[in-house]
XYZ file of C-alpha atoms in Angstrom:
702
model
C 0.025 -0.142 0.045
C 0.986 3.597 -0.671
C 0.107 6.179 1.874
C 0.720 9.423 0.384
C 1.248 12.477 2.681
C 2.020 15.984 1.326
C 5.242 16.816 2.454
C 6.481 20.003 0.452
C 4.679 22.455 -2.056
C 3.616 20.783 -5.122
C 5.507 17.197 -4.046
C 4.465 14.542 -1.958
C 5.953 11.707 0.211
C 4.949 8.072 -0.066
C 4.304 5.550 2.219
C 3.664 1.943 1.479
C 1.806 -0.752 3.992
C 1.311 -4.442 3.145
C -1.683 -6.204 2.491
C -2.408 -9.634 4.334
C -2.197 -11.567 0.972
C 0.970 -9.947 -0.132
C 2.883 -7.463 2.050
C 3.699 -5.181 -0.420
C 4.894 -1.618 0.972
C 6.710 0.852 0.073
C 7.469 4.291 1.885
C 9.358 7.311 1.121
C 10.947 9.459 3.747
C 14.253 11.326 3.984
C 17.583 11.140 5.832
C 20.159 14.198 6.628
C 22.721 14.488 4.006
C 24.951 16.354 6.404
C 25.591 13.031 8.071
C 27.352 11.310 5.098
C 30.526 11.657 3.400
C 31.866 8.891 0.886
C 35.251 7.506 -0.252
C 35.744 5.916 -3.333
C 35.510 2.344 -1.447
C 32.936 3.123 1.166
C 30.566 5.394 3.064
C 31.031 6.125 6.859
C 28.435 7.794 8.858
C 30.372 9.568 11.623
C 29.367 7.366 14.641
C 28.544 10.252 16.945
C 26.587 12.210 14.537
C 24.362 9.104 13.811
C 23.793 8.060 17.125
C 22.742 11.698 18.339
C 20.071 11.459 15.094
C 18.743 8.029 16.165
C 18.668 9.110 19.788
C 16.963 12.097 19.406
C 14.744 13.303 22.486
C 11.230 14.135 22.351
C 12.261 17.915 22.884
C 14.928 17.680 20.406
C 12.549 16.597 17.743
C 10.102 19.224 18.746
C 12.996 21.969 18.307
C 14.300 20.351 15.120
C 10.859 20.495 13.406
C 10.623 24.318 14.153
C 14.069 25.120 12.881
C 13.132 22.948 9.471
C 10.080 24.956 8.804
C 11.827 28.289 9.585
C 14.363 27.588 6.954
C 12.030 26.069 4.360
C 9.464 28.937 4.846
C 12.680 31.168 4.162
C 13.293 29.279 0.934
C 9.993 29.625 -0.384
C 9.828 33.332 0.435
C 12.584 33.821 -1.698
C 11.156 32.040 -4.743
C 8.092 34.216 -4.104
C 10.058 37.575 -4.156
C 11.573 36.729 -7.410
C 10.725 39.070 -10.370
C 11.993 40.328 -13.546
C 15.159 38.413 -14.792
C 15.311 36.950 -11.482
C 12.280 34.483 -12.412
C 14.752 32.249 -14.345
C 16.121 31.298 -10.956
C 12.731 29.844 -9.785
C 12.844 26.197 -10.994
C 16.229 25.573 -9.686
C 15.408 27.280 -6.267
C 12.222 25.272 -5.875
C 14.266 22.127 -6.736
C 16.603 22.944 -3.882
C 13.716 23.457 -1.495
C 11.914 20.260 -2.544
C 15.441 18.432 -1.863
C 16.391 20.136 1.535
C 12.918 19.568 2.971
C 12.513 16.102 1.734
C 16.136 15.235 2.955
C 15.631 16.420 6.709
C 12.100 15.740 7.730
C 12.425 11.836 8.179
C 14.771 12.492 11.038
C 11.978 13.666 12.865
C 9.163 11.591 11.776
C 10.508 8.214 10.897
C 11.180 7.311 14.659
C 7.316 7.204 14.956
C 7.648 3.742 12.915
C 10.624 1.986 14.555
C 11.766 3.641 17.904
C 11.500 1.430 20.961
C 11.015 4.486 22.881
C 6.952 5.073 23.031
C 7.688 8.796 24.495
C 9.887 9.085 21.159
C 7.394 7.326 18.966
C 4.775 9.920 20.622
C 6.933 13.020 20.031
C 7.529 11.783 16.167
C 3.978 11.172 15.556
C 3.418 14.523 16.730
C 6.120 16.025 14.419
C 4.455 14.289 11.578
C 1.136 16.258 12.157
C 2.905 19.392 12.549
C 5.171 18.768 9.229
C 1.974 17.347 7.450
C 0.119 20.869 8.148
C 3.036 22.637 7.283
C 3.322 20.934 3.943
C -0.363 21.763 3.237
C 0.478 25.553 4.146
C 3.259 25.324 1.488
C 1.615 23.580 -1.114
C -0.792 26.420 -0.928
C 1.459 29.136 -1.452
C -0.180 31.122 -4.342
C 2.590 33.631 -4.798
C 5.400 30.510 -5.346
C 2.637 29.208 -7.658
C 2.313 32.596 -9.657
C 6.126 32.825 -9.967
C 6.107 29.125 -11.413
C 3.439 30.249 -13.819
C 5.512 33.177 -15.064
C 8.655 30.972 -15.143
C 6.739 28.544 -17.611
C 5.587 31.702 -19.705
C 9.115 33.218 -20.192
C 11.796 30.142 -19.591
C 12.830 27.036 -21.207
C 13.962 24.126 -19.001
C 17.778 23.165 -19.461
C 16.850 19.355 -19.707
C 13.693 17.061 -20.610
C 13.397 16.123 -17.034
C 13.366 19.647 -15.647
C 10.796 20.307 -18.409
C 8.688 17.534 -16.911
C 9.437 18.666 -13.479
C 7.966 22.184 -14.415
C 4.924 20.759 -16.135
C 4.103 18.621 -12.881
C 4.674 21.570 -10.664
C 1.955 23.623 -12.498
C -0.270 20.715 -12.675
C 0.160 19.851 -9.109
C -0.970 23.539 -8.336
C -3.724 23.263 -10.192
C -4.743 20.164 -8.359
C -4.826 22.107 -4.880
C -6.627 24.660 -6.388
C -4.156 27.273 -6.873
C -5.966 28.634 -10.213
C -9.191 29.137 -8.265
C -10.802 31.787 -6.438
C -9.583 32.325 -2.988
C -12.708 30.849 -0.991
C -12.189 27.514 -2.906
C -8.421 27.680 -2.236
C -8.769 28.173 1.078
C -11.177 25.427 1.480
C -9.184 22.997 -0.342
C -6.170 23.938 1.949
C -8.349 23.178 4.836
C -9.244 19.841 3.492
C -5.898 18.997 2.874
C -4.714 19.728 6.255
C -7.744 17.563 7.976
C -7.006 14.658 5.703
C -3.435 14.700 6.493
C -4.184 14.700 10.248
C -6.583 11.996 9.962
C -4.431 9.969 8.036
C -1.609 9.974 10.455
C -4.259 9.227 13.389
C -5.181 6.128 11.556
C -1.964 4.546 10.908
C -0.861 5.563 14.631
C -3.903 3.763 15.889
C -2.985 0.573 14.169
C 0.719 0.649 15.278
C -0.500 1.233 18.948
C -2.912 -1.222 18.764
C -2.067 -3.948 21.499
C -5.077 -6.410 21.236
C -4.077 -10.049 22.239
C -6.374 -13.428 22.407
C -5.475 -16.071 24.633
C -6.204 -20.035 23.686
C -5.434 -23.248 25.311
C -3.153 -25.628 23.382
C -6.407 -27.785 22.501
C -7.684 -24.575 21.008
C -4.898 -24.551 18.830
C -5.133 -27.945 17.510
C -3.246 -28.294 13.967
C -0.639 -25.337 14.859
C 2.857 -26.582 14.644
C 4.942 -27.674 17.837
C 7.592 -25.024 17.291
C 4.931 -22.153 16.773
C 3.262 -23.048 20.085
C 6.490 -23.194 21.892
C 7.338 -19.814 20.721
C 4.212 -18.225 22.042
C 4.041 -16.055 25.423
C 1.823 -17.668 28.031
C -0.509 -16.238 30.842
C -0.807 -17.491 34.601
C -3.467 -20.082 33.045
C -1.243 -21.565 30.818
C -2.974 -20.355 27.809
C -1.183 -19.051 24.758
C -0.952 -15.349 23.679
C -1.998 -14.720 19.813
C -1.459 -11.073 18.632
C -3.060 -9.528 15.706
C 0.529 -9.241 14.119
C 1.589 -11.351 10.816
C 3.616 -13.908 12.868
C 0.885 -14.768 15.220
C -2.026 -14.193 12.879
C -1.599 -16.298 9.945
C 0.189 -19.423 11.362
C -3.214 -19.855 13.290
C -5.624 -18.789 10.371
C -3.739 -21.344 8.443
C -2.870 -24.289 10.806
C -5.578 -24.293 13.441
C -8.065 -27.000 12.535
C -10.639 -25.748 15.247
C -13.078 -23.523 13.564
C -14.039 -21.425 16.566
C -10.596 -20.564 17.372
C -9.998 -19.183 13.556
C -13.431 -17.540 13.695
C -12.553 -15.582 16.936
C -9.226 -14.356 15.538
C -10.227 -13.399 12.062
C -13.303 -11.550 13.216
C -10.989 -9.947 16.337
C -8.719 -8.848 13.239
C -11.370 -7.686 11.196
C -12.557 -5.506 14.071
C -9.336 -4.244 15.070
C -9.730 -0.325 15.509
C -13.126 -0.749 14.653
C -14.301 2.057 16.900
C -11.357 4.643 16.116
C -10.687 4.234 12.541
C -14.192 3.937 11.102
C -15.026 7.318 11.823
C -11.797 8.602 10.518
C -12.201 6.546 7.219
C -15.759 7.806 6.690
C -14.823 11.339 7.157
C -12.072 11.111 4.549
C -14.465 9.733 1.907
C -16.538 12.918 2.565
C -13.472 15.091 2.540
C -12.053 13.487 -0.500
C -15.511 13.849 -2.296
C -15.996 17.534 -1.578
C -12.063 18.494 -2.760
C -12.801 16.579 -6.030
C -16.071 18.600 -6.555
C -14.199 21.871 -5.806
C -11.643 21.033 -8.404
C -14.485 20.261 -10.973
C -14.355 16.148 -10.944
C -17.505 14.093 -10.514
C -15.781 11.862 -8.005
C -12.643 11.571 -5.884
C -11.997 8.424 -8.129
C -11.960 10.710 -11.252
C -9.762 13.229 -9.537
C -7.019 10.572 -8.662
C -7.349 8.733 -11.843
C -6.665 11.745 -13.924
C -3.023 11.509 -12.837
C -2.655 7.681 -13.217
C -1.806 5.073 -16.185
C -5.572 4.291 -16.119
C -6.917 7.794 -16.365
C -10.576 7.390 -15.828
C -12.765 5.404 -13.361
C -14.647 3.689 -16.113
C -11.328 2.042 -17.368
C -10.750 0.708 -13.569
C -14.261 -0.492 -13.180
C -14.095 -2.386 -16.422
C -10.675 -3.837 -15.530
C -11.849 -5.045 -12.200
C -15.164 -6.102 -13.609
C -13.581 -8.008 -16.149
C -11.223 -9.682 -13.896
C -13.893 -10.747 -11.439
C -16.131 -12.178 -14.362
C -12.873 -14.243 -15.346
C -12.267 -15.646 -12.024
C -15.890 -16.797 -11.193
C -15.461 -20.311 -12.311
C -12.008 -20.642 -11.253
C -12.975 -19.442 -7.563
C -16.310 -21.825 -7.868
C -14.057 -24.810 -8.325
C -11.150 -23.800 -5.667
C -14.296 -23.205 -3.129
C -15.865 -26.447 -4.144
C -12.483 -28.108 -3.238
C -12.323 -26.207 0.026
C -15.821 -27.585 1.164
C -14.897 -31.195 0.535
C -11.875 -30.841 2.951
C -14.041 -28.950 5.285
C -16.914 -31.632 5.242
C -14.022 -34.468 5.984
C -11.942 -32.371 8.648
C -15.628 -31.562 10.444
C -16.494 -35.103 10.478
C -13.030 -36.059 12.027
C -13.358 -33.295 14.688
C -16.917 -34.405 15.489
C -18.085 -30.958 14.523
C -21.204 -29.883 12.638
C -20.495 -29.344 8.596
C -22.180 -25.984 7.632
C -21.613 -26.457 4.065
C -20.117 -22.801 3.535
C -16.746 -21.685 3.340
C -16.573 -18.745 5.571
C -13.836 -15.976 5.654
C -12.166 -17.551 8.505
C -11.888 -20.697 6.456
C -10.219 -19.534 3.597
C -6.591 -19.550 4.790
C -6.769 -22.921 6.128
C -8.184 -24.786 3.452
C -5.823 -22.740 0.862
C -3.172 -24.522 3.122
C -4.337 -27.941 3.185
C -5.115 -27.749 -0.672
C -1.427 -26.703 -1.417
C -0.282 -29.559 0.869
C -2.545 -32.452 -0.578
C -2.607 -31.358 -4.110
C 1.062 -30.287 -4.398
C 2.411 -32.222 -1.360
C 3.918 -28.993 -0.066
C 4.170 -28.834 3.559
C 5.087 -25.375 4.542
C 6.173 -26.395 8.181
C 8.672 -28.582 6.738
C 9.534 -26.426 3.774
C 10.250 -23.377 6.315
C 13.262 -25.736 7.635
C 14.956 -24.746 4.492
C 14.643 -21.005 4.563
C 16.427 -19.812 7.805
C 16.900 -16.011 7.782
C 20.399 -15.895 7.208
C 20.569 -18.392 4.414
C 17.745 -16.361 2.664
C 19.286 -12.883 3.155
C 22.539 -14.337 2.078
C 21.080 -15.621 -1.043
C 18.791 -12.603 -1.478
C 21.713 -10.214 -1.746
C 23.803 -12.354 -3.830
C 20.938 -12.771 -6.384
C 20.126 -8.892 -6.370
C 23.941 -8.115 -6.775
C 24.236 -10.740 -9.579
C 21.622 -9.558 -11.681
C 21.674 -5.838 -11.315
C 25.681 -5.403 -11.408
C 25.834 -4.333 -7.807
C 27.837 -4.696 -4.820
C 26.859 -4.720 -1.163
C 29.222 -3.989 1.556
C 28.044 -4.171 5.304
C 28.892 -1.418 7.927
C 29.893 -3.094 10.718
C 28.868 -1.719 14.194
C 26.539 0.729 12.316
C 24.637 2.974 14.639
C 20.918 2.437 14.137
C 17.611 2.937 16.068
C 17.795 -0.725 17.320
C 20.592 -3.083 17.984
C 19.416 -5.763 15.674
C 19.377 -3.253 12.542
C 21.996 -3.685 9.850
C 23.312 -0.994 7.229
C 24.977 -1.720 3.821
C 26.251 0.424 1.367
C 25.655 -0.267 -2.470
C 27.954 0.185 -5.349
C 27.999 -0.427 -9.163
C 30.150 -3.362 -9.535
C 31.841 -2.209 -12.760
C 32.698 1.404 -12.114
C 32.640 1.333 -7.883
C 30.217 4.380 -8.052
C 28.557 4.603 -4.800
C 24.852 4.438 -5.131
C 23.464 4.475 -1.603
C 22.598 2.777 1.514
C 19.984 0.470 2.873
C 19.157 -0.796 6.744
C 17.560 -3.831 7.445
C 15.247 -3.958 10.403
C 13.332 -7.562 9.961
C 11.609 -8.640 13.445
C 8.872 -7.455 15.375
C 8.988 -4.966 18.412
C 6.219 -3.311 20.534
C 5.309 -0.422 18.729
C 7.134 -0.893 15.559
C 5.319 -0.474 12.063
C 3.466 -4.067 12.200
C 3.776 -4.942 8.375
C 6.309 -4.798 5.605
C 7.607 -1.919 4.013
C 10.489 0.071 2.557
C 10.910 3.321 4.106
C 13.019 5.889 2.060
C 15.294 8.047 3.941
C 16.977 10.132 1.567
C 15.940 10.627 -2.098
C 19.052 9.786 -4.568
C 19.062 13.267 -6.871
C 21.462 15.980 -8.019
C 22.107 18.878 -5.677
C 22.484 22.654 -6.298
C 26.273 22.517 -6.415
C 25.884 19.721 -9.052
C 26.903 16.638 -6.741
C 25.062 13.716 -6.409
C 23.143 12.922 -3.349
C 23.063 9.228 -2.713
C 19.596 7.298 -1.835
C 18.978 5.837 1.543
C 16.119 3.494 2.626
C 15.151 1.362 5.377
C 13.581 -2.254 4.844
C 11.029 -2.657 7.833
C 9.607 -5.951 8.188
C 8.219 -8.237 10.787
C 9.323 -11.800 10.223
C 9.491 -14.336 13.426
C 12.462 -13.874 15.283
C 14.777 -16.889 16.875
C 14.030 -19.037 19.286
C 16.431 -20.515 22.007
C 16.778 -23.682 19.854
C 15.984 -22.679 16.276
C 17.178 -19.719 14.091
C 14.286 -17.283 12.267
C 12.510 -19.660 9.946
C 10.575 -18.446 7.061
C 7.513 -19.509 5.449
C 8.108 -19.584 1.625
C 5.379 -16.668 1.432
C 7.512 -14.815 3.753
C 10.597 -15.095 1.576
C 8.619 -13.773 -1.379
C 7.463 -10.775 0.693
C 11.193 -10.224 1.486
C 12.087 -10.412 -2.218
C 9.389 -8.170 -2.985
C 10.147 -5.560 -0.666
C 13.838 -5.383 -1.210
C 13.149 -4.890 -4.770
C 11.676 -1.681 -3.564
C 14.794 -0.629 -1.763
C 16.586 -1.331 -5.087
C 14.275 0.780 -7.017
C 15.260 3.612 -4.531
C 18.697 3.085 -4.686
C 19.247 2.349 -8.563
C 17.273 5.686 -9.681
C 19.505 8.126 -11.042
C 17.310 10.963 -11.524
C 18.318 14.697 -11.380
C 15.347 15.681 -8.948
C 13.914 14.403 -5.740
C 10.623 14.895 -7.149
C 11.127 11.920 -9.384
C 13.857 9.931 -7.246
C 13.206 6.205 -6.601
C 9.683 4.890 -6.479
C 8.111 8.301 -7.435
C 6.260 6.860 -10.399
C 2.806 6.723 -11.581
C 0.771 5.064 -8.395
C -0.681 2.361 -10.591
C 2.737 1.060 -11.687
C 4.596 1.497 -8.409
C 4.493 -2.137 -7.696
C 5.408 -3.640 -10.801
C 8.963 -3.565 -10.382
C 8.532 -5.457 -7.173
C 6.018 -7.768 -8.258
C 8.122 -8.776 -11.199
C 11.127 -9.670 -8.746
C 8.839 -12.202 -6.799
C 9.302 -14.379 -9.420
C 12.493 -15.302 -8.687
C 11.106 -17.129 -5.297
C 9.090 -19.630 -7.781
C 12.513 -20.471 -10.089
C 14.709 -23.467 -8.871
C 17.881 -21.847 -9.704
C 17.356 -18.812 -7.575
C 15.533 -20.791 -4.814
C 18.505 -23.213 -4.204
C 20.673 -19.892 -3.856
C 18.573 -18.932 -0.929
C 17.771 -22.062 0.985
C 19.523 -24.651 3.027
C 18.361 -26.817 5.946
C 18.748 -24.838 9.144
C 20.399 -27.903 10.865
C 23.146 -29.042 8.215
C 22.817 -26.625 5.321
C 21.442 -29.657 3.048
C 19.696 -28.362 -0.192
C 16.047 -28.745 -0.464
C 15.183 -31.992 -2.016
C 14.688 -31.897 -5.893
C 11.241 -33.484 -5.667
C 9.951 -30.927 -2.756
C 11.416 -28.153 -4.579
C 9.612 -29.273 -7.819
C 6.231 -29.473 -5.981
C 6.868 -25.945 -4.625
C 7.552 -24.643 -7.800
C 4.288 -26.364 -9.311
C 2.298 -24.792 -6.404
C 2.677 -21.465 -7.793
C -0.745 -22.042 -9.129
C -2.240 -23.510 -6.061
C -5.412 -21.140 -4.925
C -4.888 -18.634 -7.508
C -8.422 -17.759 -7.935
C -8.839 -17.206 -4.400
C -5.994 -15.175 -3.886
C -6.361 -12.958 -7.011
C -10.156 -12.443 -6.044
C -9.250 -11.589 -2.458
C -7.320 -8.542 -4.182
C -10.378 -7.852 -6.291
C -12.373 -7.599 -3.201
C -10.108 -4.749 -1.980
C -10.012 -2.865 -5.363
C -13.729 -3.217 -5.819
C -14.206 -1.779 -2.255
C -11.840 0.992 -2.875
C -13.483 1.921 -6.286
C -17.097 1.719 -4.657
C -16.479 4.145 -1.727
C -14.701 6.542 -3.837
C -17.416 7.130 -6.414
C -19.725 8.312 -3.745
C -20.131 11.584 -1.587
C -20.240 9.365 1.650
C -20.001 5.726 2.560
C -20.819 3.104 5.148
C -17.683 1.404 4.864
C -18.434 -1.414 6.895
C -21.488 -2.227 4.755
C -19.610 -1.325 1.373
C -16.597 -3.685 2.233
C -19.381 -6.653 3.108
C -21.084 -5.930 -0.512
C -17.781 -5.977 -2.063
C -16.769 -9.280 -0.250
C -19.999 -11.044 -1.360
C -19.715 -9.763 -4.920
C -16.231 -11.084 -5.502
C -16.106 -13.911 -3.119
C -19.712 -15.012 -2.703
C -20.192 -14.392 1.080
C -20.517 -11.456 2.921
C -17.624 -10.176 5.655
C -18.311 -11.434 9.120
C -21.231 -9.409 10.735
C -20.505 -6.733 13.324
C -16.923 -6.216 11.801
C -15.206 -3.439 9.517
C -12.158 -4.709 7.932
C -11.849 -1.221 6.463
C -11.049 0.057 9.753
C -7.600 -1.572 9.724
C -7.057 -1.418 5.809
C -4.489 1.089 6.079
C -4.202 1.628 2.388
C -7.508 3.612 2.418
C -5.909 6.303 4.859
C -2.457 6.150 3.645
C -2.387 6.924 -0.143
C -3.986 4.141 -1.830
C -7.421 5.752 -2.076
C -9.091 4.986 -5.448
C -5.752 3.288 -6.338
C -5.987 -0.265 -4.588
C -6.631 -1.589 -8.225
C -2.943 -0.779 -9.034
C -1.769 -3.965 -7.508
C -3.588 -5.850 -9.905
C -2.662 -3.723 -12.671
C 0.685 -3.437 -12.393
C 0.988 -7.023 -11.732
C -0.216 -7.464 -15.456
C 2.914 -5.336 -16.477
C 5.099 -7.106 -14.124
C 4.388 -10.686 -15.894
C 4.897 -9.076 -19.141
C 8.451 -7.752 -18.239
C 9.567 -11.067 -16.690
C 8.104 -13.532 -19.260
C 9.311 -11.533 -21.982
C 12.847 -10.568 -20.878
C 14.044 -12.814 -17.971
C 12.214 -15.961 -18.695
C 13.655 -15.656 -22.176
C 17.262 -14.661 -21.236
C 17.629 -16.512 -18.235
C 15.978 -15.523 -14.602
C 19.947 -14.923 -13.402
C 20.857 -13.067 -16.770
C 23.067 -10.145 -16.061
C 22.032 -9.012 -19.546
C 18.566 -9.024 -18.838
C 19.219 -7.411 -15.155
C 20.995 -4.621 -16.807
C 18.490 -3.831 -19.343
C 15.939 -3.797 -16.470
C 17.893 -1.748 -14.253
C 18.545 0.896 -17.177
C 15.053 0.843 -18.669
C 12.684 0.588 -15.448
C 14.814 1.386 -12.224
C 17.193 3.917 -13.188
C 14.507 6.585 -14.841
C 12.668 6.764 -11.444
C 9.542 8.499 -12.244
C 11.392 10.976 -14.829
C 9.841 8.991 -17.779
C 5.974 7.967 -18.067
C 5.653 4.263 -17.087
C 4.138 3.277 -20.575
C 6.886 4.497 -22.055
C 9.511 2.645 -19.771
C 7.701 -0.364 -20.488
C 7.939 0.077 -24.284
C 11.753 0.781 -24.072
C 11.901 -2.373 -21.888
C 9.817 -4.775 -23.861
C 10.533 -3.248 -27.608
C 6.609 -2.967 -27.938
C 3.538 -1.929 -26.094
C 2.801 -4.107 -23.041
C -0.319 -6.649 -22.951
C -1.904 -9.213 -20.502
C -0.963 -12.265 -22.039
C 1.815 -13.449 -20.107
C -0.594 -12.433 -16.852
C -3.139 -14.833 -17.551
C -0.588 -17.521 -18.756
C 1.066 -17.015 -15.197
C -2.449 -17.590 -13.639
C -2.952 -20.783 -15.602
C -5.845 -18.950 -17.705
C -4.015 -18.488 -20.903
């Protein structure tokens, strides 16, 4: 998921949050360049300075935010004061203001996602609110917009990317109403400020949620011994199950006690219901009002006008066609689930309802995969210890993209488990950037999987290149006393996907921070990482990132064969779950107000054949809807169409570990960032216009 929070006039900051089925996420934050210096071989962060930055107190965060806003305001005042021949300096000054503000603000708001100190998290959340309001103020600077309009009339930018930036600056100014009468401008500014605050509150409610259930060993029947052994217990000997993924999904998948699965899923679907339902429903109203002020029929029309899809009719047809195409395959899969459920109910002495409920889906998907493809996920994860997967993943990315990673020993960070790596071009030794890895759960930590951009890669005003820095933040199960961290294959896929976002951040080589890294059209942003998920289904790459945790032995050939074949297991069910989210999203954003619980239940019934559990509201914990994917969730499926076209047409033909194919991909897709239209990047990569043939072939419906 991408959560958009305006961070500076006429530009934006992105966040990605994961979905339950694919924890795709991505987030663009920033990092202080004055803490970095490089040599020809490595990048060093002065330890004292770094430790100070990651150890800021709440008071230091507050003071730093005030100083940042003061300096940024001064930079914008200077642009607004330009006149006559001075107008020719406007674009370069605005570019530097974007870069400066974007490069500084994360020091103050990123701790809200990762700090182990709640007082620091609280101060950082407040900093995020203050900076968001400030960004709305800056984006509403009519005086700056007027100067940029004069620049457009009288000056010609020096490069095509600068021309593209100017066009976007003018477009974005109009999208916040700076060309309208003052009364409408003021109302749009008020709406933007309110929406920004509501989005922060929505996410913070989720981050701070501490809901937990307690079950007896009997109630967790079917769950693996290792999983149960790793759980906390209370005085009664019951096991603590939180709503975080490492607890949630093993129970939903493995537990054969329907009452347990039902209680857990209903609790998850009710997470933050009382707090976040009114927030989301207010956001729907505010978005609709803003769209009307700007002359758009609906919020969906407003959003899609700046996306690849362009219109809501195009998106509706795309989703509707997908739902229709999946009806028969979904029925066939559910019929299979019902047979298993009938058998399991008989074995456990439970009444058979003849219905597949929402809390049944993950469980019977898992059994289907095990029985039809003989893939035992518990057996398989023994071959995916975290250190082996990480080593193989890093090696694959280095080989394919002609990169070299160097770990920085004893690097200061926000937690002792966090690691830091520098990235270089293997041929030229050019320094490209850095990435942090924060892989395991903590109280108060961001609860999904995401890449947080800590510094946009771009060219500074002095002509030197500012390297990209980002953080991979995940929640994989930690090691226990007798076993290392072991990953399910689905988690390996998530890991590979998210790391792809990190490489997109670092490999992009744009002039301007506006287009840095993943700042592409929202309905394309997942495609680069979705394509890279395919490496988790290819024997050659799987062998590189696996080995039994006890003796390092390879995955047996027959198990590996079955795993690869199982890619098509439950494909209609997983596809339809994504279509539920996309359908719900378009539904609430093509109306003036919405009962989000009812709309989600209706979408679930339309696509999956049954409503959501009564009394719940999944939308209240659907972070995408408050974090930047509003009217854009279809983009996951939309971009997957392009990702499969790239993989099948380029890598599958050349070889999945082909450095030539990897270099082409790096050059055509990663390197441009958002400086080229996504459709043009695809044509450059493929040598033709993209199509959906490879997508349906990959799903088994060619």
